[in-house]
Structure formats: structure tokens, C-alpha cells
Short mmCIF file of C-alpha atoms in Angstrom, two decimals:
data_model
loop_
_atom_site.label_atom_id
_atom_site.label_comp_id
_atom_site.label_asym_id
_atom_site.label_seq_id
_atom_site.Cartn_x
_atom_site.Cartn_y
_atom_site.Cartn_z
CA MET A 1 -16.52 7.88 21.49
CA PRO A 2 -16.81 11.25 18.73
CA SER A 3 -18.18 10.31 15.30
CA THR A 4 -20.10 12.71 13.75
CA ARG A 5 -17.28 15.49 12.78
CA ALA A 6 -17.45 16.08 8.98
CA VAL A 7 -14.56 15.17 7.14
CA SER A 8 -14.03 15.34 3.60
CA LEU A 9 -13.86 11.61 0.47
CA SER A 10 -13.05 12.17 -3.02
CA LEU A 11 -12.00 9.52 -4.94
CA ALA A 12 -11.20 9.85 -8.63
CA SER A 13 -10.77 6.28 -10.19
CA SER A 14 -12.16 3.91 -11.92
CA LEU A 15 -11.93 0.82 -9.60
CA THR A 16 -10.94 -2.74 -11.78
CA LEU A 17 -13.60 -4.38 -10.01
CA LEU A 18 -14.90 -7.79 -9.57
CA ALA A 19 -18.93 -7.89 -12.57
CA ALA A 20 -22.11 -7.56 -10.56
CA CYS A 21 -24.20 -10.47 -11.21
CA GLY A 22 -28.24 -12.07 -10.54
CA GLY A 23 -28.89 -11.38 -6.56
CA ASP A 24 -30.20 -13.93 -4.06
CA PRO A 25 -31.62 -11.03 -1.21
CA THR A 26 -33.87 -13.95 0.96
CA PRO A 27 -32.07 -14.91 4.37
CA PRO A 28 -32.10 -18.49 4.64
CA PRO A 29 -34.42 -20.21 7.36
CA GLY A 30 -32.79 -20.85 11.11
CA GLY A 31 -30.72 -17.38 11.50
CA VAL A 32 -29.98 -13.34 10.70
CA ILE A 33 -27.68 -12.94 8.29
CA GLY A 34 -24.49 -11.45 9.41
CA ARG A 35 -25.44 -11.62 13.50
CA PRO A 36 -23.85 -13.83 15.86
CA ASP A 37 -24.36 -14.47 19.33
CA PRO A 38 -24.82 -11.38 21.49
CA MET A 39 -21.83 -12.76 23.55
CA PRO A 40 -19.74 -15.51 22.67
CA GLY A 41 -17.33 -16.53 24.92
CA PRO A 42 -12.94 -15.71 23.72
CA SER A 43 -11.40 -16.24 20.04
CA THR A 44 -9.14 -18.88 20.11
CA PRO A 45 -6.98 -20.01 17.29
CA ASP A 46 -9.03 -23.06 17.13
CA ASP A 47 -12.71 -21.41 17.86
CA ILE A 48 -11.80 -18.66 15.89
CA ASP A 49 -15.13 -16.84 17.25
CA GLY A 50 -15.73 -18.35 20.01
CA ASP A 51 -19.14 -20.15 20.28
CA GLY A 52 -17.67 -23.83 21.00
CA VAL A 53 -17.00 -25.01 18.35
CA PRO A 54 -13.91 -26.05 16.14
CA ASN A 55 -13.04 -23.57 13.40
CA SER A 56 -13.11 -27.76 11.46
CA GLU A 57 -16.51 -28.42 12.85
CA ASP A 58 -18.49 -25.01 12.77
CA ASN A 59 -20.39 -24.24 9.20
CA CYS A 60 -19.60 -20.01 9.41
CA PRO A 61 -15.87 -20.05 11.26
CA SER A 62 -15.42 -16.33 11.77
CA LEU A 63 -19.58 -16.04 13.22
CA ALA A 64 -20.21 -17.45 16.09
CA ASN A 65 -23.42 -19.73 16.60
CA ALA A 66 -23.49 -21.74 18.85
CA ASP A 67 -27.56 -23.28 17.60
CA ARG A 68 -25.18 -23.36 14.49
CA ARG A 69 -28.01 -21.15 12.80
CA ASP A 70 -27.01 -19.59 8.84
CA VAL A 71 -25.79 -16.81 10.07
CA CYS A 72 -22.96 -17.25 6.55
CA ALA A 73 -25.42 -18.10 4.60
CA TYR A 74 -24.52 -15.41 2.29
CA PRO A 75 -26.98 -14.97 -1.35
CA SER A 76 -24.54 -16.74 -3.46
CA MET A 77 -24.00 -13.44 -6.53
CA ARG A 78 -24.61 -9.83 -5.99
CA PRO A 79 -27.91 -8.16 -7.02
CA ALA A 80 -28.20 -7.54 -11.09
CA ALA A 81 -27.79 -4.52 -12.02
CA THR A 82 -31.10 -3.63 -13.95
CA GLY A 83 -30.08 0.43 -15.01
CA ASP A 84 -32.01 2.08 -12.74
CA VAL A 85 -29.39 4.43 -10.70
CA SER A 86 -31.84 4.17 -7.21
CA ALA A 87 -32.87 1.40 -7.47
CA ASP A 88 -28.79 -0.72 -8.35
CA ALA A 89 -27.54 1.56 -6.06
CA LEU A 90 -29.45 0.68 -3.38
CA ALA A 91 -29.71 -3.32 -3.70
CA LEU A 92 -26.08 -3.25 -3.28
CA LEU A 93 -25.25 -1.34 -0.52
CA ASN A 94 -28.09 -3.12 1.31
CA PHE A 95 -26.82 -6.49 -0.30
CA TYR A 96 -23.35 -5.35 2.13
CA ARG A 97 -25.14 -4.16 4.82
CA THR A 98 -26.98 -6.81 5.17
CA ASN A 99 -24.76 -10.47 5.36
CA LEU A 100 -22.44 -7.44 7.42
CA GLY A 101 -25.23 -8.35 10.03
CA LEU A 102 -27.33 -4.30 9.28
CA ASP A 103 -29.89 -2.24 8.89
CA PRO A 104 -30.88 -1.97 5.46
CA VAL A 105 -30.67 1.80 4.04
CA THR A 106 -33.67 3.55 2.07
CA GLU A 107 -33.53 6.65 -0.69
CA ASP A 108 -34.16 9.87 0.86
CA PRO A 109 -35.39 11.53 -2.47
CA ALA A 110 -34.16 15.36 -1.00
CA GLN A 111 -31.10 13.42 -0.53
CA SER A 112 -30.62 12.29 -4.07
CA ALA A 113 -31.28 15.48 -5.35
CA GLY A 114 -28.91 17.50 -3.30
CA CYS A 115 -26.47 15.20 -5.17
CA GLN A 116 -27.29 15.79 -7.98
CA THR A 117 -27.49 19.60 -7.76
CA HIS A 118 -23.72 19.44 -6.87
CA LEU A 119 -22.70 17.05 -9.87
CA ASP A 120 -24.42 19.78 -12.22
CA TYR A 121 -21.53 22.04 -9.91
CA LEU A 122 -19.01 19.48 -10.88
CA GLN A 123 -19.21 19.23 -14.42
CA ALA A 124 -20.01 23.12 -15.50
CA THR A 125 -17.25 24.16 -13.56
CA ALA A 126 -15.08 21.33 -15.81
CA ALA A 127 -16.51 22.75 -18.29
CA ASP A 128 -15.86 26.26 -17.42
CA GLU A 129 -12.54 25.83 -16.76
CA GLY A 130 -11.25 22.75 -19.55
CA ALA A 131 -11.02 19.87 -17.78
CA PRO A 132 -11.55 16.75 -18.67
CA TYR A 133 -13.02 16.83 -15.24
CA TYR A 134 -13.70 18.25 -11.76
CA LEU A 135 -14.52 16.90 -7.93
CA ALA A 136 -14.18 18.14 -5.33
CA HIS A 137 -16.69 18.40 -1.86
CA ASP A 138 -16.99 22.00 -1.25
CA GLU A 139 -18.49 24.87 -4.40
CA ASP A 140 -16.18 28.38 -4.52
CA PRO A 141 -19.14 30.54 -3.70
CA ALA A 142 -18.17 33.23 -6.17
CA SER A 143 -19.29 30.63 -8.94
CA PRO A 144 -22.36 31.47 -11.15
CA HIS A 145 -22.75 27.40 -10.65
CA PHE A 146 -22.59 28.11 -7.20
CA SER A 147 -25.93 26.43 -4.79
CA GLU A 148 -25.91 26.22 -0.75
CA GLU A 149 -28.00 22.81 -1.11
CA GLY A 150 -25.57 21.82 -3.93
CA ASN A 151 -22.42 22.52 -1.18
CA GLN A 152 -23.49 21.70 1.71
CA ALA A 153 -24.41 17.33 -0.68
CA GLY A 154 -20.52 17.73 -1.32
CA GLN A 155 -19.72 18.40 1.70
CA ASP A 156 -21.31 15.07 2.95
CA SER A 157 -20.96 12.66 0.66
CA VAL A 158 -18.62 10.52 -0.70
CA LEU A 159 -17.96 11.19 -4.76
CA SER A 160 -15.62 9.27 -7.33
CA TYR A 161 -15.88 10.08 -11.20
CA GLY A 162 -14.28 8.24 -14.25
CA ASN A 163 -17.14 4.73 -13.13
CA ASN A 164 -19.21 3.60 -15.79
CA ASP A 165 -22.54 2.92 -13.52
CA ILE A 166 -23.05 3.78 -9.71
CA VAL A 167 -22.54 0.09 -9.34
CA GLN A 168 -19.10 0.75 -9.61
CA SER A 169 -18.78 3.67 -8.31
CA ILE A 170 -20.03 2.08 -5.59
CA GLU A 171 -18.33 -1.47 -5.66
CA GLY A 172 -14.73 1.88 -5.99
CA TRP A 173 -16.16 2.65 -2.42
CA LEU A 174 -15.90 -0.44 -0.72
CA GLN A 175 -12.77 -0.65 -1.10
CA THR A 176 -11.26 2.14 -0.13
CA LEU A 177 -11.07 2.64 3.67
CA TYR A 178 -11.59 6.27 3.92
CA HIS A 179 -15.38 6.21 1.68
CA ARG A 180 -16.04 2.81 2.90
CA LEU A 181 -16.54 3.23 6.39
CA PRO A 182 -20.21 5.65 6.15
CA LEU A 183 -21.53 3.43 4.10
CA ILE A 184 -21.36 0.32 5.77
CA ASP A 185 -21.50 2.62 9.15
CA PRO A 186 -24.51 0.76 12.22
CA GLY A 187 -26.55 4.33 12.46
CA LEU A 188 -27.16 4.73 8.24
CA ARG A 189 -30.72 4.95 7.90
CA THR A 190 -31.11 6.94 4.75
CA VAL A 191 -29.02 8.03 1.03
CA GLY A 192 -28.83 10.27 -1.61
CA ILE A 193 -27.43 9.57 -4.53
CA ALA A 194 -26.96 10.36 -8.19
CA PHE A 195 -25.38 9.63 -10.50
CA ASP A 196 -24.67 11.84 -14.26
CA ASP A 197 -21.88 10.97 -16.82
CA ARG A 198 -19.35 8.92 -14.51
CA TYR A 199 -19.87 11.34 -12.18
CA ALA A 200 -21.61 9.41 -9.09
CA CYS A 201 -22.75 10.52 -5.69
CA VAL A 202 -24.25 9.36 -2.45
CA GLN A 203 -24.86 11.30 0.50
CA TYR A 204 -25.00 10.05 3.70
CA ARG A 205 -23.96 12.14 6.36
CA PRO A 206 -27.94 13.93 7.20
CA GLY A 207 -29.22 10.01 6.82
CA THR A 208 -26.78 9.04 9.90
CA THR A 209 -27.85 8.90 13.42
CA ALA A 210 -24.68 8.64 15.87
CA SER A 211 -26.69 7.72 18.87
CA VAL A 212 -26.94 3.98 16.63
CA MET A 213 -24.60 1.45 17.23
CA ALA A 214 -24.38 -2.39 16.36
CA ASP A 215 -24.63 -4.86 18.71
CA HIS A 216 -21.69 -6.68 16.31
CA PRO A 217 -18.24 -6.08 15.48
CA VAL A 218 -18.72 -4.79 11.77
CA MET A 219 -16.10 -7.08 10.06
CA TRP A 220 -14.65 -5.95 7.45
CA PRO A 221 -14.08 -8.20 4.47
CA ILE A 222 -16.89 -10.12 5.22
CA PRO A 223 -15.93 -12.75 7.55
CA ASP A 224 -16.45 -16.12 6.08
CA GLY A 225 -17.33 -14.70 2.46
CA ALA A 226 -16.17 -14.30 -0.78
CA PHE A 227 -16.49 -10.90 -2.07
CA THR A 228 -14.42 -9.38 -1.73
CA ASN A 229 -11.82 -7.61 -4.46
CA PRO A 230 -7.76 -8.50 -3.11
CA LEU A 231 -6.64 -5.32 -4.55
CA PHE A 232 -7.17 -1.01 -1.94
CA GLY A 233 -6.53 0.80 -5.87
CA GLY A 234 -5.20 4.08 -4.34
CA ALA A 235 -5.80 7.02 -5.80
CA GLU A 236 -8.14 7.97 -2.78
CA SER A 237 -8.54 11.44 -0.85
CA PRO A 238 -7.35 11.43 1.98
CA CYS A 239 -4.45 8.36 1.29
CA PRO A 240 -3.97 5.95 4.12
CA THR A 241 -0.54 4.24 2.01
CA VAL A 242 1.37 7.01 2.67
CA GLU A 243 2.99 7.86 6.62
CA ASP A 244 0.66 11.25 6.48
CA PRO A 245 -2.44 9.83 4.48
CA LEU A 246 -4.39 14.57 4.99
CA ASN A 247 -1.08 16.23 2.66
CA ALA A 248 -0.25 13.28 0.75
CA MET A 249 0.33 13.81 -3.31
CA GLU A 250 -0.96 11.12 -4.79
CA CYS A 251 -1.78 7.49 -3.19
CA PRO A 252 -0.16 3.92 -4.01
CA THR A 253 -1.80 0.48 -4.13
CA SER A 254 -1.48 -1.86 -1.90
CA GLY A 255 -3.84 -5.31 -0.91
CA THR A 256 -6.75 -4.71 0.39
CA ILE A 257 -7.94 -3.09 3.92
CA VAL A 258 -9.03 -4.32 6.52
CA THR A 259 -11.44 -3.19 9.12
CA LEU A 260 -12.93 -3.72 12.44
CA GLY A 261 -16.23 -1.76 13.31
CA LEU A 262 -16.17 -1.50 17.55
CA HIS A 263 -19.76 1.22 17.23
CA ASP A 264 -20.42 0.04 21.21
CA VAL A 265 -17.13 1.16 23.05
CA GLY A 266 -15.95 4.52 24.18
CA ARG A 267 -11.64 4.09 23.93
CA LEU A 268 -9.15 1.91 21.37
CA SER A 269 -6.08 1.43 23.46
CA ASP A 270 -2.82 -1.13 23.09
CA VAL A 271 -3.55 -2.44 19.33
CA THR A 272 -2.48 -4.11 17.56
CA GLY A 273 -2.69 -7.54 14.29
CA ARG A 274 -2.11 -8.96 11.18
CA LEU A 275 -3.10 -10.11 8.95
CA THR A 276 -2.82 -14.61 7.89
CA ARG A 277 -2.29 -16.53 5.07
CA LEU A 278 -5.00 -19.88 6.29
CA ASP A 279 -3.17 -22.19 2.69
CA THR A 280 0.24 -21.43 4.12
CA GLY A 281 0.43 -19.45 7.41
CA GLU A 282 2.49 -16.85 5.05
CA GLU A 283 1.49 -13.81 7.01
CA GLN A 284 1.14 -10.51 4.85
CA GLY A 285 3.27 -7.48 5.52
CA LEU A 286 1.56 -4.54 7.00
CA PHE A 287 2.31 -0.29 6.24
CA HIS A 288 0.06 1.03 8.73
CA ILE A 289 -2.65 0.29 11.56
CA TRP A 290 -4.87 3.27 11.46
CA HIS A 291 -6.92 3.68 14.51
CA GLU A 292 -9.26 4.88 16.74
CA GLY A 293 -7.39 7.04 18.97
CA GLY A 294 -4.14 7.43 17.19
CA PRO A 295 -1.89 9.33 16.68
CA SER A 296 -1.59 10.56 13.39
CA GLU A 297 -3.68 13.73 13.27
CA HIS A 298 -6.21 12.20 10.74
CA GLU A 299 -7.14 9.99 13.08
CA GLN A 300 -7.58 12.68 15.87
CA MET A 301 -10.08 14.18 13.15
CA GLY A 302 -12.42 10.94 14.05
CA TYR A 303 -11.84 9.94 10.17
CA VAL A 304 -11.53 6.25 10.91
CA ASP A 305 -13.89 6.64 14.81
CA ASN A 306 -14.58 3.34 15.60
CA THR A 307 -12.38 1.18 13.17
CA VAL A 308 -9.05 -0.28 13.11
CA ALA A 309 -7.80 -0.81 9.94
CA LEU A 310 -4.98 -3.25 8.54
CA VAL A 311 -3.45 -1.66 5.77
CA PRO A 312 -1.02 -4.28 3.54
CA GLU A 313 3.01 -3.23 2.32
CA VAL A 314 2.65 -0.14 -0.39
CA GLY A 315 2.41 -2.25 -3.79
CA SER A 316 1.20 -5.78 -2.33
CA MET A 317 -1.62 -8.06 -3.22
CA LEU A 318 -3.69 -10.77 -1.70
CA VAL A 319 -3.55 -13.61 -3.46
CA SER A 320 -7.42 -16.45 -4.03
CA THR A 321 -6.46 -18.05 -1.20
CA ASP A 322 -8.14 -17.44 2.20
CA TYR A 323 -6.97 -15.44 4.50
CA GLU A 324 -7.89 -14.79 8.81
CA ALA A 325 -7.40 -11.01 10.13
CA GLU A 326 -6.62 -10.82 14.10
CA VAL A 327 -6.77 -7.40 15.63
CA THR A 328 -6.29 -7.27 19.75
CA ALA A 329 -7.10 -3.95 21.02
CA SER A 330 -7.93 -3.25 25.12
CA LEU A 331 -11.44 -1.78 24.90
CA ASP A 332 -12.20 1.11 26.76
CA GLY A 333 -8.89 0.84 29.38
CA GLY A 334 -10.07 -3.15 29.90
CA ALA A 335 -7.81 -6.44 29.64
CA PRO A 336 -6.45 -6.77 25.87
CA ARG A 337 -9.58 -8.43 23.59
CA THR A 338 -8.76 -10.13 20.56
CA PHE A 339 -11.33 -10.95 16.74
CA ARG A 340 -10.17 -13.03 14.87
CA TRP A 341 -12.50 -13.48 10.51
CA ARG A 342 -11.59 -15.13 7.98
CA PHE A 343 -12.50 -14.54 4.15
CA GLY A 344 -11.51 -14.42 1.30
CA PHE A 345 -11.65 -14.25 -2.54
CA GLY A 346 -13.73 -17.21 -4.36
CA GLY A 347 -15.99 -13.97 -6.19
CA ASP A 348 -19.02 -15.36 -7.84
CA LEU A 349 -19.60 -18.77 -8.27
CA ASP A 350 -20.66 -19.49 -11.56
CA GLN A 351 -24.47 -20.77 -11.02
CA ASP A 352 -25.21 -21.31 -14.48
CA ILE A 353 -22.29 -23.99 -15.02
CA ALA A 354 -24.47 -27.50 -16.21
CA CYS A 355 -23.69 -30.59 -15.03
CA GLU A 356 -21.85 -32.15 -17.77
CA VAL A 357 -19.52 -29.62 -17.89
CA TRP A 358 -16.64 -31.79 -15.59
CA MET A 359 -17.88 -35.19 -14.64
CA GLN A 360 -15.55 -37.51 -14.40
CA ALA A 361 -16.70 -40.62 -12.75
CA ASP A 362 -14.14 -42.43 -13.14
CA PHE A 363 -10.29 -42.54 -13.41
CA ALA A 364 -9.83 -42.46 -16.39
CA ASP A 365 -11.79 -39.67 -17.54
CA ALA A 366 -10.47 -37.65 -14.80
CA ILE A 367 -9.36 -33.88 -16.56
CA THR A 368 -5.94 -33.07 -16.19
CA SER A 369 -4.75 -29.58 -14.51
CA ASN A 370 -1.13 -27.92 -14.31
CA GLY A 371 -2.68 -25.03 -12.61
CA GLY A 372 -5.59 -22.29 -13.10
CA SER A 373 -9.25 -22.34 -12.23
CA VAL A 374 -12.50 -24.09 -12.86
CA ASN A 375 -16.60 -22.88 -12.21
CA GLY A 376 -17.84 -26.61 -12.04
CA ARG A 377 -21.12 -28.02 -10.82
CA ILE A 378 -21.45 -31.24 -8.55
CA CYS A 379 -24.29 -33.49 -9.52
CA ALA A 380 -25.09 -37.30 -8.59
CA VAL A 381 -21.63 -38.58 -9.26
CA PRO A 382 -18.06 -36.59 -8.75
CA ASP A 383 -15.11 -34.77 -10.72
CA PHE A 384 -11.92 -36.70 -11.06
CA PHE A 385 -8.84 -33.83 -11.76
CA ARG A 386 -5.06 -35.49 -12.19
CA LEU A 387 -2.36 -33.81 -11.79
CA GLN A 388 0.18 -33.38 -14.05
CA PRO A 389 3.74 -35.24 -12.44
CA GLY A 390 6.59 -33.17 -12.05
CA ALA A 391 5.48 -30.22 -8.99
CA ASP A 392 3.62 -29.90 -5.84
CA TYR A 393 0.67 -27.85 -6.58
CA ARG A 394 -1.91 -26.22 -3.23
CA VAL A 395 -5.62 -27.12 -4.39
CA GLN A 396 -8.41 -25.42 -3.09
CA ILE A 397 -11.72 -26.67 -3.54
CA ARG A 398 -14.28 -22.95 -2.38
CA PHE A 399 -18.11 -24.29 -2.52
CA ASP A 400 -22.03 -22.70 -2.21
CA ARG A 401 -22.35 -23.48 2.04
CA ARG A 402 -25.78 -22.16 1.34
CA VAL A 403 -25.55 -25.88 -0.50
CA GLY A 404 -24.25 -28.12 1.66
CA GLN A 405 -20.25 -29.22 1.97
CA LEU A 406 -18.05 -30.70 -0.37
CA ASP A 407 -15.43 -33.71 0.28
CA ALA A 408 -11.58 -34.27 -2.23
CA TYR A 409 -10.25 -37.49 -1.35
CA VAL A 410 -6.58 -37.48 -2.98
CA TYR A 411 -4.98 -41.05 -5.04
CA ASP A 412 -1.89 -40.83 -6.13
CA GLY A 413 -0.68 -42.31 -9.39
CA ALA A 414 -1.31 -45.73 -9.08
CA GLN A 415 -5.45 -44.36 -7.84
CA ASN A 416 -4.47 -45.40 -3.96
CA LEU A 417 -6.41 -43.25 -1.49
CA GLU A 418 -3.79 -40.62 -0.56
CA THR A 419 -6.08 -38.85 2.13
CA SER A 420 -9.61 -39.09 2.42
CA SER A 421 -9.74 -35.24 3.37
CA MET A 422 -8.32 -31.65 3.24
CA GLU A 423 -7.81 -28.95 5.74
CA GLY A 424 -11.06 -26.78 6.18
CA ASP A 425 -14.93 -27.18 6.70
CA GLY A 426 -15.99 -28.29 3.47
CA SER A 427 -17.34 -25.40 2.04
CA HIS A 428 -13.44 -23.78 1.72
CA LEU A 429 -10.99 -27.07 1.22
CA PHE A 430 -7.25 -26.98 0.83
CA MET A 431 -3.60 -28.10 0.94
CA THR A 432 -0.82 -29.17 -0.76
CA VAL A 433 -1.28 -32.55 -3.21
CA PRO A 434 1.92 -33.98 -5.37
CA GLY A 435 1.99 -34.15 -9.18
CA GLY A 436 1.12 -37.41 -10.90
CA SER A 437 -2.01 -37.51 -7.87
CA TYR A 438 -5.51 -37.43 -8.72
CA VAL A 439 -7.81 -35.56 -7.05
CA GLU A 440 -11.61 -36.88 -6.00
CA ILE A 441 -14.97 -33.77 -5.26
CA ARG A 442 -18.04 -35.39 -3.68
CA GLY A 443 -21.08 -33.74 -2.81
CA ARG A 444 -21.88 -35.05 0.83
CA ASP A 445 -24.34 -35.71 2.10
CA GLY A 446 -25.60 -35.77 -1.20
CA ALA A 447 -24.64 -31.13 -1.53
CA MET A 448 -24.48 -30.69 -4.93
CA GLY A 449 -24.10 -27.00 -6.46
CA ALA A 450 -21.13 -24.45 -7.79
CA TYR A 451 -17.65 -24.66 -6.80
CA ARG A 452 -14.54 -23.34 -8.06
CA LEU A 453 -11.33 -25.62 -7.66
CA LEU A 454 -7.69 -23.67 -7.94
CA VAL A 455 -4.54 -25.48 -8.62
CA GLU A 456 -1.21 -23.22 -8.40
CA ARG A 457 2.16 -25.05 -9.05
CA ILE A 458 4.81 -24.71 -6.40
#
């Protein structure tokens, strides 16, 4: 499968992204984060990772772990930004790569120097033209600012303009399609990094070894994770949200673009896919499925090598709940194979919230809600919430799976137990609850930690 073709990528946008905060890079004992069993069974609706453990009992429903090791116990927060461009870029790139089961990258000073040389060219050209910015991969040989080093670096990099720092730039690239793929390539080992006056550059091509393949599917958003922005912000070139990505006059937004990387197969065919909201069963409409070997010019040119991309409808945005992605394809001409994984958009849990903020140990002290979200912490006693009468509600509770699981109980207005379990896997619970009901949240087997409660009026 070709994977060394040169493709041109540029991004001129300042995207609204989830904020970065403190980090916890140490993998938990008992498993390597993001690395599933090497030979799982077939994916089924009740056991989507094919490891023989039903979804409802699986601590990592999307990553095969028949021995229940903690392959999805991701760090609860992104690494903290320090202001050091290189350190921040490496920390964030490796945060995501580690969560995907990929090897980390290091900085190559020569590649970084090339990036900076190209950014110098872009800034000087913008000044010559009296433009607010200038963004291009190629340098004009007739320009007094031209250099061979900068020209090559520009062609070998992802570029952007408009973000406040390198952290925002990397988050922005990861929320696109074509800029994301080289940053999560299994063969990426070294990068060049530069950020200057809102211009950003990460050089990847010289540091990518095409022969290095992942022995597991590379799924985005991160399987069983909650770090993804629900929106593709547009403004990418090529543009995945138009019929002819290479010749787009403008690039509209859509819901986040879902990708499946299959780096150990030679050919994909008969590709289908869908994206389903778990709490309602509603299927998200798709604009297009781009994939390796597809008929369009940009697919044939290698822009989506090794990849299937599910692009939601133009103008859509995924909501703050969990989704299940499903992709079926014939690999190397064989029988169709189905891949499924789940992901959400809960973002970082608030690890600084105090126990006593929502600690309401009985019905009399229950906090009333008619919609919205709450950041809380389960400690020694449960939390009680009461939903205002007059409507039904979708209730979701997300917990830090690294510290255990939650149980949630629903009581009617007279405080009689209605149900002793909600749907979900203990780290993400959800169900429809009538107005006037009480919801009790407890840590299972004494588990204590941060959670987020989302109440949506139906």
C-alpha cells in the first residue's frame, strides 16, 4: 500500500478547542494503554471488540482485553502547557499517540530549523504583500526570502496560522482529517517544531518510516476516550466536506471526522460505515466516506492512504454523549470485516472539585436540576439530584474509569426505588428519567473520584 506520496496540507484557522490542563503520563499497571489483544474474535453488537467480554461487563468495550487489563485507562487530563514550544508540542503529540497505542516521537533539531526557516519566509512574504498573513507550503524561487531548506520543510510539514500557541495548533490539526493522519502515523518517529507569531509548523515527512506498521487498528476518536472536540471546524485544504476536496472554493464545517487506520493491509474495498448515538440509537447522517483506494482524485493521490474516514453531514455537530462508530470493509480482497468502537465528548473531568460541593447524602438535600451539566466528586457518601417535574430527561454520568466505576439509582417522587441500574459500563451511565424523579450516585465498591453529570431535557 503506498504511504510515501507527497501531499500538500494547509490550515488557516483558529479553532475552538477543549482547553489543555494538567497531565498524568504514567501508564497504569497491567496493560499498555491503547494496545488491544493481537488476535481478537469478530466484532458483534454485544461484544464490539471481540474479546469475549460483553460490552456491559467490559472495562474497555472498544479495545480487546480478554484478561481485563487496563488498556483504556487513559490519563485523566491532557499535559499542562509550559510555554516551551518544543516541550509542549512533544507532550501533546505523545499524549495522543500513547492513547492510540503508538510509539512516541522526539524532536529533530534540523527539522525544527527547517520549520523555522519556512515560517520566516511566510512572515516576510506577508509583510512584502501587506497581508495579515501568508500561508503556503512552497516557496517562490524568485523571492529574496527563498531557501532550499525552507522550501523543502514547507512541503514536508503541516502548517497553520491563527492559533495562540503550539498546543492550540496541534489540537486544531488533530480535529481535521488530512492534517491529523500524518501526526498519528505509526511510522512517525521524529518531528520538527516551530511556532512564531501565530504561525505553526510541524515537519513530519523526513521522520516517518513508511515500512513501520501498527499491528492494531488506529481509531479516532480515541476508543473509549472522551477527549475529542465534536466539531470539524472547516478551513482545511484539501477540504473533506466538499465533493471535490482538491478544488474547494470554501470548506464548510461538520461534526468531528471519524477515522480508522488499517496500516497492516494492502487494499481496502467495499467500504461502508455508520455513526450511531448510543443513548438514543439515532444514526448520524454522513456526507461522505473517503477511503484508501476510493475513486476520487484525492483518494487516488494518497491523501487517505491506509484510512477510512466517516465525514458527518455538512453543518452538523455531534452532541455531548457517547457514539459508536462502525466500519465494514474487505481487506486485501477477503471476506468483509467489521470494526466498531465507542467514544465520547465529555472532555477533562474536573480533578480539583471538592467532595463537599455536591455531597448531598439524602433526599432532603437533593440538588434540583432542569438541565445542564454538573462537575462533581464522589467521596464517602452519595450525591442526590432531583429532576424538576414537567418533562422527561436524558441523564448521563461520566466517571474516571482509572479509579473505578459508579452505580446510579433512580427513585420516583415518593422516593420509591424505580431502577437499581442505568445502562452503560460503570464509567459512562445513561438512561431516560421521568421528571420529578431522584437520581442517586454512588461509587461502586468504595470508588471515589471526579464525575460529570449531564441532564438533557427531552
